[in-house]
Amino acid sequence: MPGVIIRGTGSYLPEAVLTNRDLSMMVDTSDEWIVTRTGIKERRIAPAGSAASDLGAAAARRACEAAGVEPGDLDLIVCATISGDQPYPSTACHIAARLGIPAIPAFDIQAACSGFLYALEVSRHLLKAGPYRRVLVVASECMSRLTDYTDRSSCVLLGDGAGAAVLERTETDGCGVLDCYLMADGRQAEILHLPAGGSRAQPSFETVERRLHFMRMEGGTLFRLAIEAMTEAGRILLERNGMTRDDLALVIPHQANMRIITAVARSLGVPMRKVFVNIAQYGNMSAACSAVALDEAVRSGAIAGGDLVLMVAFGAGLTWAGCLLRWQT
Ligand code: UT7
């Protein structure tokens, strides 16, 4: 059976930094509250006029470079985003154009913060089944565009960024993307959503006036569910692959809140020294969190050849997911 490896990763974070101090001048909050309740110190903001495909293409170029391939060598582009350039066409199509690829299959996946892991799983199966041999998976988000900067309970959390990975089919057994777990429960869609702009509530003066084009969330409920869901994904993946937490070299959790990350580590029984954390610098970048964290872990040497890595994520949908990787030597 052919397997699937991650040949190279890349990421791109816009230069502009929005600090807790900046936010404290916009809403009634403080650096102390944000750091103690979330662990976030700053986040990046994409420049006006730019969009998810600009960030995504920059991350993709870096992933191709790391993989030693040209954009023209790719067979398929899959992009995970909830803050794409526009409702349609897909951000994946825009990324293909920005990479200078005139003809390639390309589509988006919408699974919110779990999107990168959903995209990995879909791409893994397309690679295994053929005819694709090399897939570019991108997760790119401009969450600042969906953020209500008058709502202190959500605006402190979100940021912009993009990550990418080049996946390839391999004949080598036991390495690469070993297994993924995907789950969703649409019954609780309303606890994290963007109320208007779709076919249920099309844009109108009223939707703009009522600020319905910004994301809404029930933070407390999400907090509890995020811990349960990411723990579930991790436990199931370890169990069904006959592995234990002691086999793990690194856990890369979705970066929504530092307290969620430590609670997930605790319930999985993994020490924090084995948990990758970059939330202080970037906040929650939805699907891009997992992709950026994976790239930073690889580039910083936090992941070495032969390491078993567990990624877990949770977000709107509700969706949650996990991925077990054996990093190739
Ligand atoms: O990717 C998945 C998407 N989202 C999440 O996973 C979010 C998960 N939830 C969270 O991270 C946390 O629930 C929050 C960070 C959103 C909120 O933290 P919390 O510890 O659950 O605070 P809370 O909502 O219980 O609010 C406590 C107090 C409230 O004041 P009162 O009612 O006790 O007077 C809030 O109004 O903190 C207040 N508060 C703030 N104060 C200063 C809420 N946001 C802020 C703020 N600055 N930015």
Short mmCIF file of C-alpha atoms and ligand atoms in Angstrom, two decimals:
data_model
loop_
_atom_site.label_atom_id
_atom_site.label_comp_id
_atom_site.label_asym_id
_atom_site.label_seq_id
_atom_site.Cartn_x
_atom_site.Cartn_y
_atom_site.Cartn_z
CA MET A 1 0.00 0.00 0.00
CA PRO A 2 1.46 3.41 -0.88
CA GLY A 3 1.86 5.90 1.97
CA VAL A 4 1.90 9.69 2.04
CA ILE A 5 4.73 11.88 3.33
CA ILE A 6 5.02 15.59 3.92
CA ARG A 7 7.91 16.52 1.62
CA GLY A 8 8.15 20.16 2.72
CA THR A 9 6.37 22.82 4.78
CA GLY A 10 6.20 26.60 4.67
CA SER A 11 4.42 29.46 6.35
CA TYR A 12 3.83 33.16 5.95
CA LEU A 13 2.87 35.65 8.62
CA PRO A 14 2.08 39.25 7.67
CA GLU A 15 4.48 41.81 9.15
CA ALA A 16 2.01 44.08 10.93
CA VAL A 17 1.67 43.23 14.63
CA LEU A 18 -1.44 43.99 16.70
CA THR A 19 -0.45 43.95 20.36
CA ASN A 20 -2.57 43.59 23.48
CA ARG A 21 -1.73 47.22 24.22
CA ASP A 22 -3.11 48.25 20.80
CA LEU A 23 -6.32 46.35 21.56
CA SER A 24 -6.62 47.96 24.99
CA MET A 25 -6.94 51.28 23.18
CA MET A 26 -9.78 49.90 21.03
CA VAL A 27 -11.89 48.00 23.59
CA ASP A 28 -12.14 47.76 27.38
CA THR A 29 -9.41 45.16 27.95
CA SER A 30 -5.86 44.92 29.25
CA ASP A 31 -2.63 43.10 28.46
CA GLU A 32 -2.89 41.42 31.86
CA TRP A 33 -6.43 40.04 31.19
CA ILE A 34 -5.57 38.80 27.70
CA VAL A 35 -2.31 37.13 28.73
CA THR A 36 -3.71 35.42 31.83
CA ARG A 37 -7.03 34.31 30.22
CA THR A 38 -5.69 33.36 26.76
CA GLY A 39 -1.85 33.35 26.65
CA ILE A 40 -1.93 35.65 23.60
CA LYS A 41 0.44 38.65 23.45
CA GLU A 42 0.14 39.69 19.84
CA ARG A 43 -1.26 38.67 16.46
CA ARG A 44 -0.46 39.48 12.83
CA ILE A 45 -2.73 41.47 10.55
CA ALA A 46 -2.70 41.24 6.74
CA PRO A 47 -2.35 44.62 5.01
CA ALA A 48 -5.47 46.28 3.61
CA GLY A 49 -6.13 45.13 0.07
CA SER A 50 -4.49 41.73 0.58
CA ALA A 51 -6.44 38.51 0.99
CA ALA A 52 -6.13 34.87 2.04
CA SER A 53 -4.71 33.82 -1.35
CA ASP A 54 -1.81 36.29 -1.03
CA LEU A 55 -0.79 34.82 2.31
CA GLY A 56 -1.49 31.29 1.10
CA ALA A 57 0.61 31.67 -2.07
CA ALA A 58 3.55 33.04 -0.04
CA ALA A 59 3.36 30.06 2.34
CA ALA A 60 2.99 27.70 -0.63
CA ARG A 61 6.14 29.04 -2.31
CA ARG A 62 8.10 28.38 0.88
CA ALA A 63 6.67 24.86 1.16
CA CYS A 64 7.60 24.12 -2.48
CA GLU A 65 11.11 25.45 -1.85
CA ALA A 66 11.48 23.24 1.23
CA ALA A 67 10.19 20.26 -0.76
CA GLY A 68 12.56 21.03 -3.63
CA VAL A 69 9.74 21.23 -6.17
CA GLU A 70 8.47 23.89 -8.54
CA PRO A 71 4.81 24.97 -8.38
CA GLY A 72 4.49 23.48 -11.87
CA ASP A 73 5.33 20.03 -10.42
CA LEU A 74 2.14 20.00 -8.31
CA ASP A 75 -0.85 17.85 -9.31
CA LEU A 76 -3.54 19.35 -7.05
CA ILE A 77 -4.12 22.29 -4.68
CA VAL A 78 -6.37 21.98 -1.64
CA CYS A 79 -6.92 25.08 0.49
CA ALA A 80 -8.48 25.14 3.96
CA THR A 81 -10.01 28.51 4.79
CA ILE A 82 -13.05 30.23 6.26
CA SER A 83 -11.84 33.70 5.31
CA GLY A 84 -11.20 33.20 1.60
CA ASP A 85 -10.75 36.03 -0.89
CA GLN A 86 -14.48 35.93 -1.75
CA PRO A 87 -17.37 33.41 -1.50
CA TYR A 88 -16.39 32.11 -4.93
CA PRO A 89 -14.28 31.27 -6.84
CA SER A 90 -12.27 29.24 -4.38
CA THR A 91 -9.15 30.57 -2.72
CA ALA A 92 -7.35 27.48 -4.04
CA CYS A 93 -8.00 28.75 -7.60
CA HIS A 94 -6.64 32.17 -6.69
CA ILE A 95 -3.56 30.54 -5.15
CA ALA A 96 -2.97 28.51 -8.34
CA ALA A 97 -3.08 31.73 -10.37
CA ARG A 98 -0.69 33.49 -7.96
CA LEU A 99 1.73 30.58 -8.24
CA GLY A 100 1.60 30.92 -12.02
CA ILE A 101 -0.04 27.53 -12.61
CA PRO A 102 -2.49 27.83 -15.51
CA ALA A 103 -4.09 24.37 -15.32
CA ILE A 104 -4.41 22.31 -12.13
CA PRO A 105 -7.31 20.90 -10.12
CA ALA A 106 -7.92 23.15 -7.09
CA PHE A 107 -10.60 23.38 -4.44
CA ASP A 108 -11.31 24.68 -0.93
CA ILE A 109 -12.19 22.82 2.22
CA GLN A 110 -14.28 24.54 4.85
CA ALA A 111 -13.87 22.99 8.27
CA ALA A 112 -12.89 26.13 10.20
CA CYS A 113 -10.05 25.59 12.70
CA SER A 114 -9.93 21.87 11.86
CA GLY A 115 -9.52 22.68 8.15
CA PHE A 116 -5.82 21.88 7.74
CA LEU A 117 -6.29 18.42 9.25
CA TYR A 118 -9.41 17.83 7.13
CA ALA A 119 -7.38 18.88 4.06
CA LEU A 120 -4.53 16.53 5.00
CA GLU A 121 -6.95 13.60 5.28
CA VAL A 122 -8.69 14.31 1.96
CA SER A 123 -5.36 14.79 0.19
CA ARG A 124 -3.93 11.64 1.76
CA HIS A 125 -6.69 9.53 0.27
CA LEU A 126 -6.53 11.21 -3.13
CA LEU A 127 -2.79 10.52 -3.19
CA LYS A 128 -3.23 6.91 -2.13
CA ALA A 129 -5.93 6.29 -4.70
CA GLY A 130 -4.10 8.12 -7.51
CA PRO A 131 -3.75 9.63 -10.07
CA TYR A 132 -2.28 12.46 -7.97
CA ARG A 133 1.33 12.15 -6.92
CA ARG A 134 2.02 15.54 -5.35
CA VAL A 135 -0.56 17.70 -3.55
CA LEU A 136 -0.15 21.19 -2.13
CA VAL A 137 -2.21 21.65 1.04
CA VAL A 138 -2.59 25.28 2.13
CA ALA A 139 -4.34 26.73 5.17
CA SER A 140 -4.73 30.47 4.90
CA GLU A 141 -6.79 32.84 7.01
CA CYS A 142 -7.42 36.56 7.24
CA MET A 143 -9.44 36.28 10.43
CA SER A 144 -9.04 40.01 11.07
CA ARG A 145 -11.58 40.56 8.26
CA LEU A 146 -14.23 38.57 10.15
CA THR A 147 -13.47 40.09 13.54
CA ASP A 148 -15.67 42.58 15.35
CA TYR A 149 -13.17 45.01 16.88
CA THR A 150 -15.88 46.34 19.18
CA ASP A 151 -16.38 42.92 20.83
CA ARG A 152 -13.69 42.46 23.47
CA SER A 153 -14.56 38.80 24.10
CA SER A 154 -13.57 37.72 20.56
CA CYS A 155 -11.34 40.41 19.00
CA VAL A 156 -8.43 39.66 21.33
CA LEU A 157 -8.25 36.07 20.09
CA LEU A 158 -7.85 36.24 16.32
CA GLY A 159 -5.05 36.84 13.83
CA ASP A 160 -3.98 36.31 10.21
CA GLY A 161 -1.48 33.86 8.74
CA ALA A 162 -0.93 30.94 6.39
CA GLY A 163 0.84 27.61 6.33
CA ALA A 164 1.36 25.02 3.61
CA ALA A 165 2.64 21.51 3.07
CA VAL A 166 3.63 19.54 -0.03
CA LEU A 167 2.40 15.96 0.25
CA GLU A 168 3.77 13.13 -1.87
CA ARG A 169 2.96 9.51 -2.41
CA THR A 170 5.68 7.15 -1.11
CA GLU A 171 6.28 3.43 -1.33
CA THR A 172 8.12 3.45 2.03
CA ASP A 173 6.03 1.86 4.76
CA GLY A 174 5.28 3.29 8.21
CA CYS A 175 6.14 6.96 7.68
CA GLY A 176 4.37 10.18 6.81
CA VAL A 177 0.68 10.74 7.49
CA LEU A 178 -0.22 7.51 9.31
CA ASP A 179 -3.84 8.17 10.22
CA CYS A 180 -6.37 10.98 10.59
CA TYR A 181 -9.58 11.29 12.57
CA LEU A 182 -12.31 13.67 11.40
CA MET A 183 -15.54 14.51 13.22
CA ALA A 184 -18.32 17.10 13.14
CA ASP A 185 -21.52 17.90 15.01
CA GLY A 186 -23.64 20.43 13.14
CA ARG A 187 -26.26 20.55 15.88
CA GLN A 188 -24.15 23.09 17.73
CA ALA A 189 -23.34 25.28 14.74
CA GLU A 190 -24.56 28.46 16.40
CA ILE A 191 -22.07 28.55 19.23
CA LEU A 192 -19.37 29.62 16.75
CA HIS A 193 -20.53 31.12 13.48
CA LEU A 194 -20.66 34.06 11.11
CA PRO A 195 -24.38 34.86 10.98
CA ALA A 196 -24.81 36.66 7.63
CA GLY A 197 -23.46 36.77 4.10
CA GLY A 198 -24.65 33.33 3.00
CA SER A 199 -27.93 32.17 1.50
CA ARG A 200 -29.79 32.29 4.83
CA ALA A 201 -29.13 35.94 5.52
CA GLN A 202 -27.82 37.70 2.45
CA PRO A 203 -26.00 41.00 2.89
CA SER A 204 -28.29 43.94 3.53
CA PHE A 205 -28.14 47.29 5.32
CA GLU A 206 -29.66 45.53 8.30
CA THR A 207 -27.04 42.75 8.44
CA VAL A 208 -24.30 45.37 8.27
CA GLU A 209 -25.94 47.57 10.89
CA ARG A 210 -26.37 44.61 13.25
CA ARG A 211 -22.71 43.59 12.69
CA LEU A 212 -23.80 40.16 11.45
CA HIS A 213 -20.83 39.85 9.10
CA PHE A 214 -18.49 39.26 12.00
CA MET A 215 -17.94 36.00 13.83
CA ARG A 216 -19.94 35.29 17.00
CA MET A 217 -19.11 32.77 19.66
CA GLU A 218 -20.06 31.41 23.05
CA GLY A 219 -16.57 31.36 24.54
CA GLY A 220 -17.26 29.42 27.73
CA THR A 221 -19.09 26.55 26.01
CA LEU A 222 -16.43 26.36 23.29
CA PHE A 223 -13.72 26.28 25.91
CA ARG A 224 -15.11 23.09 27.48
CA LEU A 225 -15.97 21.41 24.17
CA ALA A 226 -12.55 22.20 22.66
CA ILE A 227 -10.79 20.33 25.47
CA GLU A 228 -13.11 17.31 25.20
CA ALA A 229 -12.97 17.13 21.41
CA MET A 230 -9.20 17.45 20.98
CA THR A 231 -8.62 14.93 23.76
CA GLU A 232 -11.05 12.53 22.04
CA ALA A 233 -9.27 12.88 18.68
CA GLY A 234 -5.88 12.23 20.27
CA ARG A 235 -7.03 9.25 22.34
CA ILE A 236 -8.83 7.55 19.45
CA LEU A 237 -5.89 7.96 17.08
CA LEU A 238 -3.38 6.53 19.58
CA GLU A 239 -5.68 3.67 20.52
CA ARG A 240 -6.59 2.53 17.02
CA ASN A 241 -2.94 2.64 15.93
CA GLY A 242 -1.78 0.60 18.92
CA MET A 243 0.30 3.47 20.32
CA THR A 244 0.45 5.24 23.66
CA ARG A 245 1.15 8.80 24.76
CA ASP A 246 4.72 7.71 25.62
CA ASP A 247 5.36 7.05 21.91
CA LEU A 248 4.68 10.71 21.10
CA ALA A 249 7.61 13.05 20.48
CA LEU A 250 5.39 16.10 19.98
CA VAL A 251 1.77 17.20 20.18
CA ILE A 252 0.65 20.15 18.02
CA PRO A 253 -2.73 21.36 19.28
CA HIS A 254 -4.89 24.05 17.71
CA GLN A 255 -3.86 27.38 19.25
CA ALA A 256 -7.14 28.88 20.52
CA ASN A 257 -6.33 29.52 24.17
CA MET A 258 -3.28 28.62 26.28
CA ARG A 259 -5.57 27.27 29.01
CA ILE A 260 -7.22 24.94 26.48
CA ILE A 261 -3.79 23.74 25.31
CA THR A 262 -2.59 22.92 28.84
CA ALA A 263 -5.90 21.19 29.66
CA VAL A 264 -5.65 19.02 26.52
CA ALA A 265 -2.04 18.11 27.36
CA ARG A 266 -3.12 17.21 30.89
CA SER A 267 -6.00 15.02 29.79
CA LEU A 268 -3.85 13.26 27.19
CA GLY A 269 -1.18 12.80 29.87
CA VAL A 270 1.51 14.51 27.78
CA PRO A 271 4.04 16.85 29.50
CA MET A 272 4.06 20.46 28.26
CA ARG A 273 7.67 20.11 27.07
CA LYS A 274 6.26 17.85 24.34
CA VAL A 275 3.58 20.35 23.29
CA PHE A 276 4.21 22.89 20.54
CA VAL A 277 2.97 26.37 21.45
CA ASN A 278 3.15 29.61 19.44
CA ILE A 279 -0.14 31.18 20.55
CA ALA A 280 1.57 34.14 22.25
CA GLN A 281 2.82 35.49 18.90
CA TYR A 282 -0.08 34.75 16.57
CA GLY A 283 -3.31 34.06 18.49
CA ASN A 284 -5.98 31.97 16.81
CA MET A 285 -5.53 31.88 13.01
CA SER A 286 -8.23 29.24 12.53
CA ALA A 287 -7.12 26.58 9.99
CA ALA A 288 -3.72 28.26 9.59
CA CYS A 289 -2.77 27.53 13.22
CA SER A 290 -2.02 23.84 12.63
CA ALA A 291 -0.17 24.50 9.36
CA VAL A 292 1.99 27.32 10.74
CA ALA A 293 2.75 25.37 13.91
CA LEU A 294 3.78 22.30 11.90
CA ASP A 295 6.12 24.40 9.75
CA GLU A 296 7.65 26.16 12.77
CA ALA A 297 8.08 22.84 14.57
CA VAL A 298 9.88 21.36 11.57
CA ARG A 299 12.10 24.40 10.95
CA SER A 300 13.01 24.85 14.63
CA GLY A 301 14.06 21.22 14.95
CA ALA A 302 11.22 20.41 17.38
CA ILE A 303 10.42 17.54 14.99
CA ALA A 304 13.21 15.17 13.94
CA GLY A 305 13.28 12.16 11.62
CA GLY A 306 11.44 9.18 13.09
CA ASP A 307 9.38 11.30 15.52
CA LEU A 308 5.74 10.45 16.12
CA VAL A 309 3.69 13.68 16.05
CA LEU A 310 0.04 14.12 17.05
CA MET A 311 -1.91 17.09 15.72
CA VAL A 312 -5.38 17.92 17.10
CA ALA A 313 -7.80 20.73 16.26
CA PHE A 314 -11.30 21.96 17.04
CA GLY A 315 -13.49 24.70 15.61
CA ALA A 316 -16.72 25.92 14.05
CA GLY A 317 -19.10 23.34 12.70
CA LEU A 318 -18.54 22.10 15.22
CA THR A 319 -15.64 20.20 13.72
CA TRP A 320 -12.73 18.44 15.33
CA ALA A 321 -9.89 16.36 14.00
CA GLY A 322 -6.58 14.70 14.68
CA CYS A 323 -3.63 13.49 12.65
CA LEU A 324 -0.79 11.09 13.48
CA LEU A 325 2.46 11.67 11.62
CA ARG A 326 5.67 9.66 11.61
CA TRP A 327 8.25 12.18 10.41
CA GLN A 328 10.37 10.70 7.65
CA THR A 329 14.11 10.27 8.23
O1 UT7 B 1 -11.06 27.98 17.71
C1 UT7 B 1 -12.18 27.81 18.48
C2 UT7 B 1 -12.81 29.11 18.71
N1 UT7 B 1 -12.82 29.73 19.97
C3 UT7 B 1 -12.43 29.23 21.14
O2 UT7 B 1 -11.95 28.16 21.28
C4 UT7 B 1 -12.65 30.14 22.31
C5 UT7 B 1 -12.70 29.36 23.57
N2 UT7 B 1 -12.99 30.22 24.71
C6 UT7 B 1 -12.06 31.00 25.28
O3 UT7 B 1 -10.91 31.04 24.89
C7 UT7 B 1 -12.48 31.77 26.50
O4 UT7 B 1 -13.77 31.38 26.89
C8 UT7 B 1 -12.46 33.32 26.30
C9 UT7 B 1 -11.03 33.79 26.19
C10 UT7 B 1 -13.24 33.70 25.06
C11 UT7 B 1 -13.08 34.01 27.51
O5 UT7 B 1 -12.38 33.66 28.68
P1 UT7 B 1 -13.16 33.23 30.00
O6 UT7 B 1 -12.15 32.99 31.03
O7 UT7 B 1 -14.06 32.10 29.62
O8 UT7 B 1 -13.95 34.54 30.35
P2 UT7 B 1 -15.53 34.75 30.44
O9 UT7 B 1 -16.14 34.70 29.08
O10 UT7 B 1 -16.07 33.82 31.50
O11 UT7 B 1 -15.59 36.21 30.97
C12 UT7 B 1 -15.11 36.56 32.26
C13 UT7 B 1 -15.20 38.06 32.39
C14 UT7 B 1 -16.53 38.64 31.93
O12 UT7 B 1 -16.83 39.73 32.77
P3 UT7 B 1 -17.92 39.57 33.93
O13 UT7 B 1 -19.19 39.19 33.20
O14 UT7 B 1 -17.40 38.48 34.79
O15 UT7 B 1 -17.92 40.92 34.53
C15 UT7 B 1 -16.24 39.15 30.55
O16 UT7 B 1 -17.07 40.23 30.18
O17 UT7 B 1 -14.21 38.65 31.54
C16 UT7 B 1 -14.82 39.61 30.72
N3 UT7 B 1 -14.08 39.70 29.48
C17 UT7 B 1 -13.03 40.50 29.31
N4 UT7 B 1 -12.41 41.35 30.15
C18 UT7 B 1 -11.35 42.01 29.68
C19 UT7 B 1 -14.30 39.02 28.31
N5 UT7 B 1 -13.39 39.38 27.41
C20 UT7 B 1 -12.59 40.30 28.00
C21 UT7 B 1 -11.47 41.02 27.57
N6 UT7 B 1 -10.89 41.86 28.46
N7 UT7 B 1 -10.95 40.91 26.33
#
